[in-house]
PDB file of C-alpha atoms in Angstrom:
ATOM      1  CA  MET R   1       1.640  -1.996 -21.465  1.00 60.00           C
ATOM      2  CA  SER R   2       4.633  -1.817 -19.368  1.00 70.00           C
ATOM      3  CA  ARG R   3       5.410  -4.582 -16.769  1.00 79.00           C
ATOM      4  CA  LEU R   4       5.595  -3.625 -13.236  1.00 83.00           C
ATOM      5  CA  ILE R   5       7.717  -5.795 -10.809  1.00 87.00           C
ATOM      6  CA  TRP R   6       7.047  -5.528  -7.143  1.00 91.00           C
ATOM      7  CA  SER R   7      10.153  -5.461  -4.988  1.00 93.00           C
ATOM      8  CA  PRO R   8      10.203  -7.881  -2.022  1.00 96.00           C
ATOM      9  CA  ALA R   9      10.275  -4.943   0.329  1.00 96.00           C
ATOM     10  CA  ALA R  10       7.211  -3.453  -1.353  1.00 94.00           C
ATOM     11  CA  LEU R  11       5.252  -6.789  -1.119  1.00 95.00           C
ATOM     12  CA  SER R  12       6.388  -7.184   2.537  1.00 97.00           C
ATOM     13  CA  ASP R  13       5.072  -3.508   3.201  1.00 96.00           C
ATOM     14  CA  VAL R  14       1.746  -4.300   1.805  1.00 96.00           C
ATOM     15  CA  GLN R  15       1.488  -7.509   3.793  1.00 96.00           C
ATOM     16  CA  ARG R  16       2.562  -5.770   6.959  1.00 97.00           C
ATOM     17  CA  LEU R  17      -0.029  -3.122   6.430  1.00 96.00           C
ATOM     18  CA  LEU R  18      -2.737  -5.742   5.853  1.00 96.00           C
ATOM     19  CA  ARG R  19      -1.821  -7.629   9.029  1.00 96.00           C
ATOM     20  CA  PHE R  20      -1.878  -4.409  11.006  1.00 96.00           C
ATOM     21  CA  LEU R  21      -5.305  -3.058   9.674  1.00 96.00           C
ATOM     22  CA  VAL R  22      -7.049  -6.465   9.551  1.00 96.00           C
ATOM     23  CA  THR R  23      -6.969  -6.620  13.416  1.00 95.00           C
ATOM     24  CA  LYS R  24      -8.535  -3.257  13.630  1.00 95.00           C
ATOM     25  CA  ASN R  25     -11.004  -3.340  10.747  1.00 96.00           C
ATOM     26  CA  ALA R  26     -10.971  -6.095   8.138  1.00 96.00           C
ATOM     27  CA  ASP R  27     -13.012  -4.206   5.568  1.00 96.00           C
ATOM     28  CA  ALA R  28     -10.665  -1.279   5.787  1.00 95.00           C
ATOM     29  CA  ALA R  29      -7.739  -3.524   5.380  1.00 96.00           C
ATOM     30  CA  ARG R  30      -9.172  -5.017   2.081  1.00 95.00           C
ATOM     31  CA  ARG R  31     -10.071  -1.516   0.800  1.00 96.00           C
ATOM     32  CA  ALA R  32      -6.537  -0.246   1.554  1.00 96.00           C
ATOM     33  CA  VAL R  33      -4.835  -3.049  -0.208  1.00 96.00           C
ATOM     34  CA  LYS R  34      -7.289  -2.760  -3.168  1.00 96.00           C
ATOM     35  CA  ALA R  35      -6.401   0.945  -3.398  1.00 96.00           C
ATOM     36  CA  ILE R  36      -2.664   0.250  -3.481  1.00 95.00           C
ATOM     37  CA  HIS R  37      -3.098  -2.385  -6.209  1.00 92.00           C
ATOM     38  CA  GLU R  38      -5.382  -0.109  -8.321  1.00 92.00           C
ATOM     39  CA  SER R  39      -2.766   2.711  -7.837  1.00 89.00           C
ATOM     40  CA  VAL R  40       0.050   0.536  -8.946  1.00 88.00           C
ATOM     41  CA  LYS R  41      -1.967  -0.551 -12.116  1.00 88.00           C
ATOM     42  CA  ILE R  42      -2.021   3.109 -13.123  1.00 87.00           C
ATOM     43  CA  ILE R  43       1.734   3.259 -12.835  1.00 84.00           C
ATOM     44  CA  ALA R  44       2.033   0.168 -14.920  1.00 84.00           C
ATOM     45  CA  GLN R  45      -0.185   1.675 -17.646  1.00 87.00           C
ATOM     46  CA  HIS R  46       1.442   5.010 -17.513  1.00 86.00           C
ATOM     47  CA  PRO R  47       5.056   4.505 -16.476  1.00 81.00           C
ATOM     48  CA  GLU R  48       5.925   8.330 -16.921  1.00 82.00           C
ATOM     49  CA  THR R  49       3.392   9.299 -14.428  1.00 81.00           C
ATOM     50  CA  GLY R  50       4.575  10.984 -11.307  1.00 77.00           C
ATOM     51  CA  ARG R  51       7.999  12.207 -10.427  1.00 76.00           C
ATOM     52  CA  PRO R  52      11.315  10.364 -10.529  1.00 75.00           C
ATOM     53  CA  VAL R  53      12.670   8.758  -7.449  1.00 73.00           C
ATOM     54  CA  ALA R  54      16.338   9.117  -6.955  1.00 69.00           C
TER      55      ALA R  54
END
């Protein structure tokens, strides 16, 4: 399996999203972060998935 490395900016974005959502709905915040992490796992397992980013 390929290794996925999170950029500091990506980690910061996820943390910012969590901080924003948790004040509105803590359960939704947890589900959103979980969905992001699950999606990233798919990319790590199938690195050719999706389109190239330029």
